[in-house]
Structure formats: structure tokens, C-alpha cells
PDB file of C-alpha atoms in Angstrom:
ATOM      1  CA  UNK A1416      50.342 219.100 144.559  1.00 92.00           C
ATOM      2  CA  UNK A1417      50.982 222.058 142.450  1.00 96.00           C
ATOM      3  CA  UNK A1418      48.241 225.054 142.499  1.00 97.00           C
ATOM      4  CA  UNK A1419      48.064 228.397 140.552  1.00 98.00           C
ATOM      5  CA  UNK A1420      45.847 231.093 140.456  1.00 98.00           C
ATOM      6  CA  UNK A1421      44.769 233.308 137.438  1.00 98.00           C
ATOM      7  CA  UNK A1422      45.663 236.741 137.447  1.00 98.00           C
ATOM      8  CA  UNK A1423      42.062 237.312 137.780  1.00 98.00           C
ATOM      9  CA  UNK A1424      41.683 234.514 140.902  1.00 98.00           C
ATOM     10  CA  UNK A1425      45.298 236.488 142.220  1.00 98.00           C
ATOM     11  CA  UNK A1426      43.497 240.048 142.133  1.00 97.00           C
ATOM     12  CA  UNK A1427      39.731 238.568 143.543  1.00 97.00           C
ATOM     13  CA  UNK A1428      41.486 236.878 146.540  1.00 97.00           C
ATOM     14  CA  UNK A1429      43.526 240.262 147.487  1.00 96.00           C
ATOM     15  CA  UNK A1430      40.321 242.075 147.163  1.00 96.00           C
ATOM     16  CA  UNK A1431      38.440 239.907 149.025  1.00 95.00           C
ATOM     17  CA  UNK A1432      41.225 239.184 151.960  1.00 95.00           C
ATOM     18  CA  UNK A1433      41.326 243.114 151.999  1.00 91.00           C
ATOM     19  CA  UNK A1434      44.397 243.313 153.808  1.00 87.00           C
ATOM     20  CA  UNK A1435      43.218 240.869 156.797  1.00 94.00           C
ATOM     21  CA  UNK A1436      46.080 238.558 159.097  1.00 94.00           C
ATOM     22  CA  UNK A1437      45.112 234.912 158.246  1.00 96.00           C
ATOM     23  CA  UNK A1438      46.090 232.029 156.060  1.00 97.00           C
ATOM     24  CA  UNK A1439      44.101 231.275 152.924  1.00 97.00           C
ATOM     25  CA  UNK A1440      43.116 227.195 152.833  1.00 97.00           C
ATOM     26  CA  UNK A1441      41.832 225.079 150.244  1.00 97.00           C
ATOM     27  CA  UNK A1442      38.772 223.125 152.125  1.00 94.00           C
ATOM     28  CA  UNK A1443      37.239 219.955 151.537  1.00 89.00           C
ATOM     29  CA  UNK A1444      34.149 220.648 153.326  1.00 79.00           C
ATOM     30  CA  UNK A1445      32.863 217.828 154.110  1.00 63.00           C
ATOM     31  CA  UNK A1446      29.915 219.272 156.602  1.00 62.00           C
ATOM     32  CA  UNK A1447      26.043 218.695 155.435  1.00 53.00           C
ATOM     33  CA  UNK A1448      27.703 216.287 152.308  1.00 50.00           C
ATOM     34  CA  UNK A1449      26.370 213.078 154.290  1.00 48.00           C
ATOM     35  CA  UNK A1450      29.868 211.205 153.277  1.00 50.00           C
ATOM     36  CA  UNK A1451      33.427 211.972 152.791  1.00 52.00           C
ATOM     37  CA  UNK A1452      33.601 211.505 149.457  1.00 56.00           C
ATOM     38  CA  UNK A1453      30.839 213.916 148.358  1.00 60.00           C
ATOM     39  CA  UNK A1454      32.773 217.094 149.723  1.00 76.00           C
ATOM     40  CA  UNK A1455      32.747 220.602 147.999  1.00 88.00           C
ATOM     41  CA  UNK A1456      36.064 222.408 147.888  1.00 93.00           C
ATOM     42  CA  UNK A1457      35.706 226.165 148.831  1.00 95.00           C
ATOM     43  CA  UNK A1458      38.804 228.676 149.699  1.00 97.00           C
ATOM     44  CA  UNK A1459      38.829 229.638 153.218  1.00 97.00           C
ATOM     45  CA  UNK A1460      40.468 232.915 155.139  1.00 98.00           C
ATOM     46  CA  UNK A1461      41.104 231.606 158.733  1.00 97.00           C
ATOM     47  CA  UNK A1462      42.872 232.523 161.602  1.00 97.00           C
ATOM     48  CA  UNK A1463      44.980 229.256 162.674  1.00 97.00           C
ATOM     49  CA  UNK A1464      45.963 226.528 160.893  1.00 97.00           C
ATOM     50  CA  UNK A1465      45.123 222.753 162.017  1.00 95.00           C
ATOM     51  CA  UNK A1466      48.158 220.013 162.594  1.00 95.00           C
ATOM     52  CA  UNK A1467      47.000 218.224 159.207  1.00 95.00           C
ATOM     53  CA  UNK A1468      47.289 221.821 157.314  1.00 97.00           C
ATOM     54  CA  UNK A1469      50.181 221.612 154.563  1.00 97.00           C
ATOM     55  CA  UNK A1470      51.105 224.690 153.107  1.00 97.00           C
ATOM     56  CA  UNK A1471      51.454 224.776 148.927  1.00 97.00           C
ATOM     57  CA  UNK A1472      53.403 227.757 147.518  1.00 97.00           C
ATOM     58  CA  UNK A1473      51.772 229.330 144.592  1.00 97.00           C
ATOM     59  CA  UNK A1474      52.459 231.650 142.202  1.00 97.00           C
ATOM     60  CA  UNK A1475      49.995 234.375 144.509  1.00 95.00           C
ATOM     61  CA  UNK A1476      51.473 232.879 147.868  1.00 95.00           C
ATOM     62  CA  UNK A1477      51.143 230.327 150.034  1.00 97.00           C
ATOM     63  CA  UNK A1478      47.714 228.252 150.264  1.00 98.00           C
ATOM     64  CA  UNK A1479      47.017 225.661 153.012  1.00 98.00           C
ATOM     65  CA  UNK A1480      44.741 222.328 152.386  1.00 96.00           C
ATOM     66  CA  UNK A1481      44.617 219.251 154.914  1.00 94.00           C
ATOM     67  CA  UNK A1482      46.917 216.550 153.802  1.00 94.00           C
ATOM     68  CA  UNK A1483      44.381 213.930 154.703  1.00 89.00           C
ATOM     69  CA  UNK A1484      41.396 215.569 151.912  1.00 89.00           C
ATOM     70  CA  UNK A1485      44.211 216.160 149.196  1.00 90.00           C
ATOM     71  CA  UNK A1486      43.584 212.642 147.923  1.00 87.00           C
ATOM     72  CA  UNK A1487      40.261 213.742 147.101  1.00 84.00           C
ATOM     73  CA  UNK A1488      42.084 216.491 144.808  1.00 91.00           C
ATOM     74  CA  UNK A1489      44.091 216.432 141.592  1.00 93.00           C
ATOM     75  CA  UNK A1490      47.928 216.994 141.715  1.00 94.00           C
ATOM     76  CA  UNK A1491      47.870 220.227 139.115  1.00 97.00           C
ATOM     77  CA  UNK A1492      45.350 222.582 140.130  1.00 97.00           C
ATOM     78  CA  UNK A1493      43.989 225.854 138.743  1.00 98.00           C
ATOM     79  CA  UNK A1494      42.430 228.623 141.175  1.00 98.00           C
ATOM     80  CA  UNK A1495      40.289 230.638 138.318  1.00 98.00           C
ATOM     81  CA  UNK A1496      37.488 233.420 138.847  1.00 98.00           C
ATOM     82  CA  UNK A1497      34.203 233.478 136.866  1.00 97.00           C
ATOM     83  CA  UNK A1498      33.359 237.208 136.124  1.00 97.00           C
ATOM     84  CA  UNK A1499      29.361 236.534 134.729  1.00 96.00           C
ATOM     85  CA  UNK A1500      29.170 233.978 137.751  1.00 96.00           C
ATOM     86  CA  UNK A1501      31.155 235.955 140.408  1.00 96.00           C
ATOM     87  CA  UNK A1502      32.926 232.918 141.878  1.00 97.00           C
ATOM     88  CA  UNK A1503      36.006 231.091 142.110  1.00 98.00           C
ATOM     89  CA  UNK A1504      36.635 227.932 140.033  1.00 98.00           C
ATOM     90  CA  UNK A1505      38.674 225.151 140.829  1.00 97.00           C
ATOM     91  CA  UNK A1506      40.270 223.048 137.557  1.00 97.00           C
ATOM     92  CA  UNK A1507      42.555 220.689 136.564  1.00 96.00           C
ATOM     93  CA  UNK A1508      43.729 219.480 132.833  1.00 95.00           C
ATOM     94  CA  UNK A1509      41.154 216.823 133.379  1.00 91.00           C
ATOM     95  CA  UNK A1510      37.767 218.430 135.315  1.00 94.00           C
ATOM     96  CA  UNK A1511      36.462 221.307 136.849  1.00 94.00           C
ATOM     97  CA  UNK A1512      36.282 219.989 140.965  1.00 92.00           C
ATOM     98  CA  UNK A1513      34.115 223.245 141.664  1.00 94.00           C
ATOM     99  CA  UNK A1514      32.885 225.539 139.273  1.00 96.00           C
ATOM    100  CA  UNK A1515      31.237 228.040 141.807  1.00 96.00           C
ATOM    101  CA  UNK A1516      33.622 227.665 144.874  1.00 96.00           C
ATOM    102  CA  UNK A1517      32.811 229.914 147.645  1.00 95.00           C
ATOM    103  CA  UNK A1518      35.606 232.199 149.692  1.00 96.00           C
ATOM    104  CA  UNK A1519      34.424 232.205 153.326  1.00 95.00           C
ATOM    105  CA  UNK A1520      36.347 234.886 155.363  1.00 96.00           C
ATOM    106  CA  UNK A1521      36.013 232.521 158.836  1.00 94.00           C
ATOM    107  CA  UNK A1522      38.195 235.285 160.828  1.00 94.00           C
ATOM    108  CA  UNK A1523      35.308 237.194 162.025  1.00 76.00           C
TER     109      UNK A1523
END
């Protein structure tokens, strides 16, 4: 799986980590969805990473997502930002997998 980030996704998540210790992970939230399949990717800032945690290197550093949900991802994966919507996006050459994906800062 490759990943990058805008410059504008790059310069959100550094303003929004804010200079907090953690490790930034692609989620496939699965909670509330009912069923596995009908998860909702969001970017998480967490504390600890799980055992099933793989890290991806991108061209803003690294970015963590469970090797178990990336099947439920595309292998080329853009990390945009949506000034007039104020969110992060999540692309590939084929579909947008999130058009408004959240960043929960889970280290407070």
C-alpha cells in the first residue's frame, strides 16, 4: 500500500497534531457501522499502536493502518484536505473511500 498526502493534507495534519507524541493511523472504524464491510476510514492521533498496526512511510511520515482492514482499502492512496468542507479526503485513481474523513486526536 502506497499513501501520500497533499501539501495541503501535509500542513492540516501538522496543525492539527500541534506538536503532540503519538502515531498518526489510518482507521477503519468499524464501530456503530452494524458490519465490517460498511466501515468509514478516519485518521487517528493515538498514543500506542496495536500488534496488527503496520506502519506505511509517506511522503509527510510514517502512517499506521491495521493490516487486517487494509483489504478494505485501495493499494495507491491519496490523503487530500477540502478547504470549503474543512475535512480530510481519502482517494484513489479509482474512488473517493471518504470524502469528509474525520482526524480524532484519541491522546487525550
Amino acid at each position: 500500500m502506497e499513501i501520500v498526502l497533499t501539501e495541503l493534507a501535509a500542513e492540516k495534519l501538522s496543525e492539527r497534531i500541534d506538536g503532540k507524541d503519538g502515531f498518526i493511523k489510518l482507521k477503519y472504524d468499524i464501530d456503530g457501522c452494524g458490519c465490517v464491510v460498511s466501515g468509514v476510514t478516519a485518521l487517528w492521533l493515538v498514543n500506542d499502536l496495536d500488534e496488527d498496526d503496520r506502519e506505511i512511510k509517506t511522503n509527510a511520515g510514517s502512517i499506521y493502518a491495521e493490516k487486517s482492514k487494509e483489504v478494505f482499502l485501495d493499494d495507491d492512496l491519496t490523503i487530500d484536505f477540502s478547504v470549503k468542507a474543512n475535512c480530510f479526503q481519502l482517494k484513489s485513481p479509482n474512488q473517493y473511500l471518504n470524502p469528509r474523513m474525520s482526524f480524532i486526536d484519541k491522546t487525550k
